[in-house]
CSV table of C-alpha atoms and ligand atoms in Angstrom, one decimal:
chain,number,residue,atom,x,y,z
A,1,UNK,CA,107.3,-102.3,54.8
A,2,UNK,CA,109.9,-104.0,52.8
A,3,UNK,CA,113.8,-104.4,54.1
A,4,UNK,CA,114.6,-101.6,51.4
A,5,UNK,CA,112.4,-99.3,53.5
A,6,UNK,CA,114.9,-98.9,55.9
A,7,UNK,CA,117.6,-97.7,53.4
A,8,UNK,CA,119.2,-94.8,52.5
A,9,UNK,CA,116.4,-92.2,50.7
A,10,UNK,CA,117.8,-89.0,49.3
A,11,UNK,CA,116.8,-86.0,50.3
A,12,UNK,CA,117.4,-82.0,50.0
A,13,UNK,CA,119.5,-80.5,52.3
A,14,UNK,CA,118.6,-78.7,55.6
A,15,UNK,CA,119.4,-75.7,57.3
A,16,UNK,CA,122.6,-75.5,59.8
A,17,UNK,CA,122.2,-74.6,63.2
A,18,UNK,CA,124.0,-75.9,66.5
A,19,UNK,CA,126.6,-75.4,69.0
A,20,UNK,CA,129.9,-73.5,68.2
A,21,UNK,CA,133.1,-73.0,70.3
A,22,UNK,CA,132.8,-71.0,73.0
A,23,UNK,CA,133.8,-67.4,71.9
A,24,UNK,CA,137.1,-66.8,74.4
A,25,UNK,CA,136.4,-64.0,76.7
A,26,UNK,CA,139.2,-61.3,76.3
A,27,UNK,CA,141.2,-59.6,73.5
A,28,UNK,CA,144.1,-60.9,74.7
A,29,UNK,CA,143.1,-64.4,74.3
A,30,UNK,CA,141.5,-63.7,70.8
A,31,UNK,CA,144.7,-61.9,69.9
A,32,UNK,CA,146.6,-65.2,71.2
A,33,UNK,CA,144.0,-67.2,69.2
A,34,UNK,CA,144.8,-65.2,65.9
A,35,UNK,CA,148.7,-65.0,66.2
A,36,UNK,CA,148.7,-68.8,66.8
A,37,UNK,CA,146.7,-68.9,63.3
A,38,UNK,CA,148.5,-67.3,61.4
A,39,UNK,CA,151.5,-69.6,62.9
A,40,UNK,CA,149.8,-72.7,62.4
A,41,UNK,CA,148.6,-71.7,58.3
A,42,UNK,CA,151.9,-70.5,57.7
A,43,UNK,CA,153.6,-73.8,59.0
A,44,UNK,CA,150.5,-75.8,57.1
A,45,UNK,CA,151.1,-73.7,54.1
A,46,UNK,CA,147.4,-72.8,54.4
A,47,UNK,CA,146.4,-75.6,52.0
A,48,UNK,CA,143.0,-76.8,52.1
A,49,UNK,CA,141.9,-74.8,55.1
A,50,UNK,CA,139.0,-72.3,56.0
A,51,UNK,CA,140.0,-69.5,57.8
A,52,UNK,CA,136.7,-68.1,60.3
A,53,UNK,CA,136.9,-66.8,63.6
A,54,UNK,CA,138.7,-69.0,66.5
A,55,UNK,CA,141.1,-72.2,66.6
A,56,UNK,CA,137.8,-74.6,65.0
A,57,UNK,CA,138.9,-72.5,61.6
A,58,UNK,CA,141.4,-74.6,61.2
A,59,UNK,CA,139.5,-78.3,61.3
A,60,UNK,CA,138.7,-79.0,57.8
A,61,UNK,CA,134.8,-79.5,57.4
A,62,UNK,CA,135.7,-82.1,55.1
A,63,UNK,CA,137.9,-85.2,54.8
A,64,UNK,CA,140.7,-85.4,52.1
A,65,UNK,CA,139.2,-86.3,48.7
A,66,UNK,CA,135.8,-85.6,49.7
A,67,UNK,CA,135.4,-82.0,47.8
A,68,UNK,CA,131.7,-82.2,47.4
A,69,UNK,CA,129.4,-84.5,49.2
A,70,UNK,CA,128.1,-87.0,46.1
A,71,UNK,CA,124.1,-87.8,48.6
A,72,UNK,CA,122.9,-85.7,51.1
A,73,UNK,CA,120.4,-88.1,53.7
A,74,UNK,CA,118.0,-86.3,56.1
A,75,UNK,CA,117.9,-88.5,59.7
A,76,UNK,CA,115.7,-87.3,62.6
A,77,UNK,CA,116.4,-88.5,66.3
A,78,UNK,CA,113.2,-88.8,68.5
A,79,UNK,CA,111.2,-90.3,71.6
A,80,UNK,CA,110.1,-93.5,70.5
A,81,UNK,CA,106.9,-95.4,73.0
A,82,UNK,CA,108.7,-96.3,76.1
A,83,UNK,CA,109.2,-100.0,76.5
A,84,UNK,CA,108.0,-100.2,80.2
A,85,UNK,CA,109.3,-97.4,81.9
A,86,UNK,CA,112.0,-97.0,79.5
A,87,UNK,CA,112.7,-94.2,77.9
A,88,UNK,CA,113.2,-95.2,73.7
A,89,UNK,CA,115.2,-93.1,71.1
A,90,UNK,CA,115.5,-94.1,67.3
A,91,UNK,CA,116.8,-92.4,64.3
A,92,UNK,CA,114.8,-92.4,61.0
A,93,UNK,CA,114.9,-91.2,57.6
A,94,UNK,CA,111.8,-89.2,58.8
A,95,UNK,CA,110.3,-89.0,62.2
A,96,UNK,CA,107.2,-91.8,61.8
A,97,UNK,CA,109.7,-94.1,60.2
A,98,UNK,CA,112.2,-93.7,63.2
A,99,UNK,CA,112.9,-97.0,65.0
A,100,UNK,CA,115.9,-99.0,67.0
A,101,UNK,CA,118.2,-100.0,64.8
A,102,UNK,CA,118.0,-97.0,63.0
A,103,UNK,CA,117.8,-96.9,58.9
A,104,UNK,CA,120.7,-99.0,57.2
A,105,UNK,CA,122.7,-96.3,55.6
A,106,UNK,CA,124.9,-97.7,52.9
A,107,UNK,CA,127.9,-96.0,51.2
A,108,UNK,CA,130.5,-97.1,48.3
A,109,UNK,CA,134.0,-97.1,48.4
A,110,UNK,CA,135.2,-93.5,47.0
A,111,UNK,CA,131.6,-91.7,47.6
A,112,UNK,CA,130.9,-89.0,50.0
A,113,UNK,CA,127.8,-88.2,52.2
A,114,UNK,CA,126.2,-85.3,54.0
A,115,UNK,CA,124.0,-86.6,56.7
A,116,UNK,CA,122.0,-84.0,58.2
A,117,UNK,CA,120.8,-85.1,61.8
A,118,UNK,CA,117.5,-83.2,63.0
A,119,UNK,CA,117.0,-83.4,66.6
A,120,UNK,CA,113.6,-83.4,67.6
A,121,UNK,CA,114.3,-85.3,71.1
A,122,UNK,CA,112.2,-83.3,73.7
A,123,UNK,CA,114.9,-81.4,76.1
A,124,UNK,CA,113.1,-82.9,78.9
A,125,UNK,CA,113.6,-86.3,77.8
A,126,UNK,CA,117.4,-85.9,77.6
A,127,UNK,CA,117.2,-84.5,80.8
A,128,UNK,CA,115.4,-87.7,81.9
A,129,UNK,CA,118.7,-89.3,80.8
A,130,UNK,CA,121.4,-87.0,82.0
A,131,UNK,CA,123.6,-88.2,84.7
A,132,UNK,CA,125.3,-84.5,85.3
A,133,UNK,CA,123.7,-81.5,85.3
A,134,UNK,CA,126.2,-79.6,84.0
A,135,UNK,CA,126.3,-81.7,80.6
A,136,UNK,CA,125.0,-80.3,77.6
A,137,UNK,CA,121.5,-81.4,75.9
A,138,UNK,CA,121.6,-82.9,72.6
A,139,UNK,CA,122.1,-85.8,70.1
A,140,UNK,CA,125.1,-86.7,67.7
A,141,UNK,CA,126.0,-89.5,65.3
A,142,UNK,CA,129.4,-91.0,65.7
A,143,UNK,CA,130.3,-93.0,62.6
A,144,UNK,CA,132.7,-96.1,62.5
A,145,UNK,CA,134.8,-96.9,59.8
A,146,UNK,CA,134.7,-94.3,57.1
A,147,UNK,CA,136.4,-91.8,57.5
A,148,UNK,CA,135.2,-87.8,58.9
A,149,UNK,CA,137.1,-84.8,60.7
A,150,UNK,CA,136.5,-83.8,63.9
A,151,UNK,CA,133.8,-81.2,62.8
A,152,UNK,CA,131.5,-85.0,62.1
A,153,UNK,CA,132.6,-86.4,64.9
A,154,UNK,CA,130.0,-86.0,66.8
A,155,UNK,CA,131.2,-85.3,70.6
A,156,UNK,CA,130.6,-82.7,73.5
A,157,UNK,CA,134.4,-82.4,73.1
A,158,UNK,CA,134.3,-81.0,69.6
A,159,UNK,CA,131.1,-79.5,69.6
A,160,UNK,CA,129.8,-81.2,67.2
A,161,UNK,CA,126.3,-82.3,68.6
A,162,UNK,CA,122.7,-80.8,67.9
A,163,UNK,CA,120.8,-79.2,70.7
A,164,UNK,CA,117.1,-80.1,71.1
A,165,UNK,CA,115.1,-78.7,68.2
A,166,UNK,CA,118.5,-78.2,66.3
A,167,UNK,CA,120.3,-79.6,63.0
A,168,UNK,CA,123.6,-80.3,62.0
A,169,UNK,CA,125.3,-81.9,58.6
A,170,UNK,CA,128.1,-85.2,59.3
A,171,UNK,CA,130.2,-86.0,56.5
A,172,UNK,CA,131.1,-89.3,56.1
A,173,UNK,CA,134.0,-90.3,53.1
A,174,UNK,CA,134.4,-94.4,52.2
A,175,UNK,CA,137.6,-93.5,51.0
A,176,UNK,CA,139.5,-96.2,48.7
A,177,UNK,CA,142.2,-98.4,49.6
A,178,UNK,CA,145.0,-96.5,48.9
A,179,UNK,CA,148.1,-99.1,47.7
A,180,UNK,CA,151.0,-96.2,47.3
A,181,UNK,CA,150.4,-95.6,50.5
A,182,UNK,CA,149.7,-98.6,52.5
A,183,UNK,CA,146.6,-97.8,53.7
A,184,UNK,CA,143.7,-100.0,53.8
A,185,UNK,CA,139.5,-99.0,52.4
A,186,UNK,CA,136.6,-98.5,54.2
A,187,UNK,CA,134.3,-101.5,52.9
A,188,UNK,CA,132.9,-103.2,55.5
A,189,UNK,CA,130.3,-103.4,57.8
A,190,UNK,CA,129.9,-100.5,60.4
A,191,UNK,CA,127.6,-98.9,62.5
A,192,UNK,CA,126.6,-95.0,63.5
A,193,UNK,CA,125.5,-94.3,67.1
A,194,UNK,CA,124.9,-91.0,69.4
A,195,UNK,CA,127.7,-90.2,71.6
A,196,UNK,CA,126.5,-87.0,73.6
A,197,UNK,CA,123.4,-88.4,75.6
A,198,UNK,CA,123.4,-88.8,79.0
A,199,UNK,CA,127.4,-88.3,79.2
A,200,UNK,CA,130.2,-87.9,77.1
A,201,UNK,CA,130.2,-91.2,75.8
A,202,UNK,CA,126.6,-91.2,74.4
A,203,UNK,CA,125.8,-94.9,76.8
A,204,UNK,CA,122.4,-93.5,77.6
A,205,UNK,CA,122.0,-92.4,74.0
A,206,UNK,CA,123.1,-96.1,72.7
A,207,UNK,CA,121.3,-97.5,75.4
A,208,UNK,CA,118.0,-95.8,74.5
A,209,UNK,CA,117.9,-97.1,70.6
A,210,UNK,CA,120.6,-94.5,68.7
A,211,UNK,CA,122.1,-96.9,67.1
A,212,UNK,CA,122.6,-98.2,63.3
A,213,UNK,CA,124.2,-100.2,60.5
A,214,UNK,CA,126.1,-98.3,57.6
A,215,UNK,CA,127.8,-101.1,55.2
A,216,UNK,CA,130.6,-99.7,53.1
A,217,UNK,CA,130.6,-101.9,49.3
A,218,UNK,CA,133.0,-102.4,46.6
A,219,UNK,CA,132.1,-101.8,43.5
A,220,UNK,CA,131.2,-105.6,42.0
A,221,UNK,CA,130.3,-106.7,45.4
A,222,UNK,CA,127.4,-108.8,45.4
A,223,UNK,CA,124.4,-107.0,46.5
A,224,UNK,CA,121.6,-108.7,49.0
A,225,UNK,CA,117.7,-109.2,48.9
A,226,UNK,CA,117.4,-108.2,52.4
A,227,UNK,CA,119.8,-106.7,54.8
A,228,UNK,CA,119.1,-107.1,58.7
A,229,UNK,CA,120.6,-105.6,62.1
A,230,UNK,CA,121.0,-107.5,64.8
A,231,UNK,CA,122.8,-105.8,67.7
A,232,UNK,CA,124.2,-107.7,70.6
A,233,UNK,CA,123.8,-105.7,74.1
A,234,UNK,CA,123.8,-105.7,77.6
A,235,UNK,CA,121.2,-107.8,79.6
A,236,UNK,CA,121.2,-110.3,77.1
A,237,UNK,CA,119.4,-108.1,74.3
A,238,UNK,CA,119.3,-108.0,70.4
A,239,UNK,CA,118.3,-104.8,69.2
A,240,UNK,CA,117.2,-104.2,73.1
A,241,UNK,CA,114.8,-107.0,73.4
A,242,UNK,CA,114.6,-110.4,74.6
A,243,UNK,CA,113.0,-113.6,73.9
A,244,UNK,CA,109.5,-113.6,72.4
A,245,UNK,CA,110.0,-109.4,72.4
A,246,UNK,CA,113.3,-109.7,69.7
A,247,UNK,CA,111.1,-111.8,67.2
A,248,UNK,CA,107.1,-110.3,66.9
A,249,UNK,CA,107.1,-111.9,63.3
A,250,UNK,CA,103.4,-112.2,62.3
A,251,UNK,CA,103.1,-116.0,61.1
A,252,UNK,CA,100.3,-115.3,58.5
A,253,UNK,CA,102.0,-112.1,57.1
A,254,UNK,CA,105.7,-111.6,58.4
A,255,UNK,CA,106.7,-107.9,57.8
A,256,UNK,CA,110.3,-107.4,57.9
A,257,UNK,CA,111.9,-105.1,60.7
A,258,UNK,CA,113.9,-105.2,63.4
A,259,UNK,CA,112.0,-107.5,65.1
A,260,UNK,CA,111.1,-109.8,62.3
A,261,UNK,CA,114.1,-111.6,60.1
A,262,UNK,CA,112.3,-113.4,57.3
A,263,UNK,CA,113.2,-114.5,53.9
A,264,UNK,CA,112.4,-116.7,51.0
A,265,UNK,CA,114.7,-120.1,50.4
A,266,UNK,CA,117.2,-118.7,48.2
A,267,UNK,CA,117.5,-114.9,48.9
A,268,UNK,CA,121.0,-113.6,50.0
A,269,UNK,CA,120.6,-112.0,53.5
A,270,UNK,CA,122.9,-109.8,55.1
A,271,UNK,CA,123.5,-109.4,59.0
A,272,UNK,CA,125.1,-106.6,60.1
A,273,UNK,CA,126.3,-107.6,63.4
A,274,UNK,CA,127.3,-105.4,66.3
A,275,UNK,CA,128.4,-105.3,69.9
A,276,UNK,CA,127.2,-102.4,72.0
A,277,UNK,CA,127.5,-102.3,75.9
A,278,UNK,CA,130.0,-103.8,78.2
A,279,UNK,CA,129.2,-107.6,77.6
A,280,UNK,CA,131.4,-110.5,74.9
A,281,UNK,CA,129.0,-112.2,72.8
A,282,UNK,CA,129.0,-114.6,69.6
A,283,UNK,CA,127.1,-114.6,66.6
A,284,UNK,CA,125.2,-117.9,65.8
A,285,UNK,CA,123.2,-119.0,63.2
A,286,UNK,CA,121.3,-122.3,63.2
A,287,UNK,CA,121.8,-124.1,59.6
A,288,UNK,CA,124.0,-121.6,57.9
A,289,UNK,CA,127.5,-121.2,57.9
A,290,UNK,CA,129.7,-118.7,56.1
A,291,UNK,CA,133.2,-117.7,54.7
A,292,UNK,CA,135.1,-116.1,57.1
A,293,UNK,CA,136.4,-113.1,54.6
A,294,UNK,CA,135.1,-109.5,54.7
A,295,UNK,CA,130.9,-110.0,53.3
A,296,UNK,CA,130.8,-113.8,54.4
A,297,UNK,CA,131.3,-114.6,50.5
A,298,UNK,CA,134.1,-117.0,49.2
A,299,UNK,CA,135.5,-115.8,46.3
A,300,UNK,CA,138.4,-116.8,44.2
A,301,UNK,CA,140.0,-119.8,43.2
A,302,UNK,CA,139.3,-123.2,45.1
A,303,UNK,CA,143.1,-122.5,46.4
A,304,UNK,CA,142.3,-119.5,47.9
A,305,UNK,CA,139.4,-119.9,49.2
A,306,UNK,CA,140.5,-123.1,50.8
A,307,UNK,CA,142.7,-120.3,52.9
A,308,UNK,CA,139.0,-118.8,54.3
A,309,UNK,CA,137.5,-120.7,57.7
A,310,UNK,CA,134.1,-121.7,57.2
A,311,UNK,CA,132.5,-120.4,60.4
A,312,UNK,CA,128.9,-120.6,62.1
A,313,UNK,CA,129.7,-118.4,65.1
A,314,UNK,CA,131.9,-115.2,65.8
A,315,UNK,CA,132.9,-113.9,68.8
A,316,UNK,CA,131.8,-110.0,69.4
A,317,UNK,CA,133.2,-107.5,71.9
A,318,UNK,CA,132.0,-104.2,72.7
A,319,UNK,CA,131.9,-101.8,69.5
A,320,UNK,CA,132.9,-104.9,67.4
A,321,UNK,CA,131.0,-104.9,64.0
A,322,UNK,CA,131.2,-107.4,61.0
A,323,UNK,CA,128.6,-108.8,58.2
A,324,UNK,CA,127.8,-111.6,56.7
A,325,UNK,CA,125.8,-112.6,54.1
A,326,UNK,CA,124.1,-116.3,53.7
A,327,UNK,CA,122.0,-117.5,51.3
A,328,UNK,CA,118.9,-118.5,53.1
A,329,UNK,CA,117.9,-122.4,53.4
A,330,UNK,CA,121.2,-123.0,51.5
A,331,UNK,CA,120.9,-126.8,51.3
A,332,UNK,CA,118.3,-127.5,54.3
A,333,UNK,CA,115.2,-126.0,53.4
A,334,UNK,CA,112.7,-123.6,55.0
A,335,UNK,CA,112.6,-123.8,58.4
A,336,UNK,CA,113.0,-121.6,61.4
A,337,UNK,CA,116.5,-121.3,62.1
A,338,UNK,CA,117.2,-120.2,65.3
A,339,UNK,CA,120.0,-116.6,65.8
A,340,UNK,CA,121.6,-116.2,69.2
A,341,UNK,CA,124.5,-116.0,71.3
A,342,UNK,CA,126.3,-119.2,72.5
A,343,UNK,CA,127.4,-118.0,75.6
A,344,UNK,CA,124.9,-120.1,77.3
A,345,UNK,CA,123.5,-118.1,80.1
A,346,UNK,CA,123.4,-115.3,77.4
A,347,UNK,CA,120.7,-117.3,75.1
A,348,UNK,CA,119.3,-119.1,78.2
A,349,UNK,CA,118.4,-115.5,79.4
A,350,UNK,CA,116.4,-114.6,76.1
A,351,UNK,CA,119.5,-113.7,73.9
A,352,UNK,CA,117.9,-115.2,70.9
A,353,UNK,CA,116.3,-114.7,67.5
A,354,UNK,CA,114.9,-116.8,64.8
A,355,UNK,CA,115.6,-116.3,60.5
A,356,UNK,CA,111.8,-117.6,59.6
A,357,UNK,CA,112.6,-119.1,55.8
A,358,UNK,CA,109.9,-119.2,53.6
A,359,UNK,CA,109.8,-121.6,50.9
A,360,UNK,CA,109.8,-119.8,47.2
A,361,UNK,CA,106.5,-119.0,47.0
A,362,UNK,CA,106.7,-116.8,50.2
A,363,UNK,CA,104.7,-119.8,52.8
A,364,UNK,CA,105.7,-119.8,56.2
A,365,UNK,CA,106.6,-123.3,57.1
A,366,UNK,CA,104.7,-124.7,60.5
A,367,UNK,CA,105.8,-124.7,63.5
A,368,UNK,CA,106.7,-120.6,64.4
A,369,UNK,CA,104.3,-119.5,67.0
A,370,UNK,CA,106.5,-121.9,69.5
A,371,UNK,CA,108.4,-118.8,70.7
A,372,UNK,CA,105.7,-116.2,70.8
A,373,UNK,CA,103.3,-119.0,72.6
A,374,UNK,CA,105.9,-119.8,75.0
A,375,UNK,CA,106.2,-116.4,76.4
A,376,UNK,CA,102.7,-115.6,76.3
A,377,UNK,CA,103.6,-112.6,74.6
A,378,UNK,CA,101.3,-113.6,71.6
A,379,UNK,CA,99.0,-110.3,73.1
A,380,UNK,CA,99.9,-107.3,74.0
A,381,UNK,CA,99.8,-107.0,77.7
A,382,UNK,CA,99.1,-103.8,79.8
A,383,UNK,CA,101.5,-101.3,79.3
A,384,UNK,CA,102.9,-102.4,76.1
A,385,UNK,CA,104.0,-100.0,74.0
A,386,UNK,CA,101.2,-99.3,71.2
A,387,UNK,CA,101.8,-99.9,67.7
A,388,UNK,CA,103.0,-96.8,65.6
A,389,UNK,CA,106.0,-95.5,64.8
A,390,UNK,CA,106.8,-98.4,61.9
A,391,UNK,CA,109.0,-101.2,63.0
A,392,UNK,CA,109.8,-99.0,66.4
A,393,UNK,CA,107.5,-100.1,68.9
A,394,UNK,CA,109.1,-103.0,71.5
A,395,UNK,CA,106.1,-104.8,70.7
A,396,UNK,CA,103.9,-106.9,72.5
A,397,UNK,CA,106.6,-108.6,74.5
A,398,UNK,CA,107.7,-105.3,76.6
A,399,UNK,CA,106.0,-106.0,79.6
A,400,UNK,CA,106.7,-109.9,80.1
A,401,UNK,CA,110.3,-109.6,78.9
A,402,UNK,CA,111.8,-106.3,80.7
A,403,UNK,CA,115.4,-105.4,80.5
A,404,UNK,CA,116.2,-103.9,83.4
B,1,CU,CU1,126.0,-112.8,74.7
């Protein structure tokens, strides 16, 4: 499996199904409902929106200058092995592929996207994970960033979540920097998540693995060889793992995944970076520094980009995202450089990763087993979740490195 593997695949589109407003019991209140209508199209002109049955007419399906989606993406939410006792979720461009992060989506400024989210989450599982009875059962995907109506936003609130067994089509629009108008574009470097499981804030759905990246270019941006996620959490996780669990790189044949950041001396690797849970961190690398500016890249003229800190760490609060791109073994060589948090009882606690660089003819340089030895995670102990599933599985660490 190759970094590109977990990027955006185009696909056909998929049936609708799903939650709709509740119909309003009574003719008086559907009489109310289709006086205020007419009220609100005649005061809106009735430009640009659908007229159906109820007050959820009125949301446009689509954002302003998004007429047509230009992609459409399939993405499938399912159980993933537990990692101990806990329950795992993970999106994927199809179900085997699913893992936490889910797939990088990635978008360019003006372009459109249908993502259709199948949920093929057991019911009982997301019952597992409710914390009120009385909540509904489903996934969503809550984009940040780009821009999306209310119909994609992917709440309880505005029904736009998808029962077990269920599908239902987000649009997403990377609208353009607008200068007229003052406003600003969407390129950057996002993330998607659930926001319906467990509660109305999805924390049991982020907290189970629905989570990704979705980077937002400019045309004439320059484009990486690999693109990784690394998601700073609570109890000291990235991507939900600790220690020896966050890095299972295989020394003879590193395959890159979520828990294995490798590249050659010389490639351009991208982090998407991104704060879930209730906990600050900081983003360091060991080695590698970067520009300060929106992709990590100093452009311009030496003037200007004199203006840009040079950085090595960034602080990161709760639903904070940024990216950066480095060029690996810039200057020092092949080596592995160690990623973690600098708040010390953070990394001290397992909060750590390493970027193994390869020379340029792809060999591992000695001296990466130290983490994997240390923990004695090297085999899978009992109860481990087995290997399947892609990139998915915790790995071999799950059992000596629990989260909980
Ligand atoms: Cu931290």
């Amino acid at each position: 499996m190759t970094a590109a593997a977990w990027r955006l695949a185009d696909d056909g589109p998929a049936p609708e199904t799903g939650p709709q407003p509740p119909a309003r019991s009574g003719s008086t209140t559907r009489r109310m409902l289709v006086v205020a209508a007419i009220v609100a199209l005649t005061l809106l002109g009735a430009g640009g929106f659908a007229v159906a049955n109820g007050a959820a007419a009125l949301l446009p399906e689509r954002p302003e200058g998004c007429d047509q989606p230009d992609r459409t993406v399939q993405l499938y939410a399912v159980e993933l092995p537990r990692d101990g006792n806990q329950i795992r979720l993970g999106y994927g461009l199809t179900p085997e592929t699913a893992s936490y992060p889910g797939p990088t989506m990635e978008m360019t400024e003006g372009e459109c996207l249908a993502v259709t989210l199948h949920n093929q989450v057991p019911a009982a599982t997301l019952e597992q994970l409710r914390t009120d009875p009385t909540h509904p059962l489903g996934v969503s995907l809550h984009v940040h960033g780009v821009k999306y109506t209310q119909l994609s936003d992917g709440t309880v609130q505005s029904y736009s979540y998808v029962p077990p067994g269920q599908s239902r089509t987000y649009t997403w629009y990377a609208k353009k920097r607008d200068r007229t108008a003052g406003t600003p574009g969407t390129a950057g470097y996002w993330w998607y998540h659930d926001h319906v499981v467990g509660g109305p804030h999805g924390t049991k759905g982020i907290g189970s693995g629905l989570f990704g990246g979705l980077v937002v270019r400019r045309p004439g941006d320059l484009r990486p060889d690999r693109t990784y996620m690394t998601v700073f959490g609570d109890q000291q996780s990235i991507n939900l793992r600790r220690g020896a669990a966050a890095d299972t790189c295989d020394q003879e044949n590193p395959q890159p995944g979520p828990t294995c950041i490798v590249a050659k001396k010389g490639e351009r690797v991208e982090f998407i970076v991104v704060g879930i849970g209730n906990d600050m961190h900081t983003f360091h690398v060991h080695g590698h520094s970067w520009a300060d500016t929106r992709t990590g890249v100093v452009n311009g003229t030496n003037a200007e980009a004199d203006q840009v800190p040079t950085v090595d760490n960034k602080t990161l609060g709760p639903g904070d995202s940024f990216g950066v791109q480095i060029v690996a073994g810039d200057s020092v060589g092949p080596g592995h450089w160690m990623i973690h948090c600098h708040m010390q009882f953070h990394s001290d606690a397992g909060m750590y990763t390493t970027m193994h660089v390869l020379d340029e003819n792809g060999n591992m340089p000695p001296g990466g087993e130290h983490d994997h030895a240390t923990a004695g995670a090297a085999t899978a102990p009992a109860g481990a979740a087995p290997a399947g599933g892609g990139a998915a599985p915790a790995g071999s660490g799950a059992a000596a490195h629990q989260h909980n």
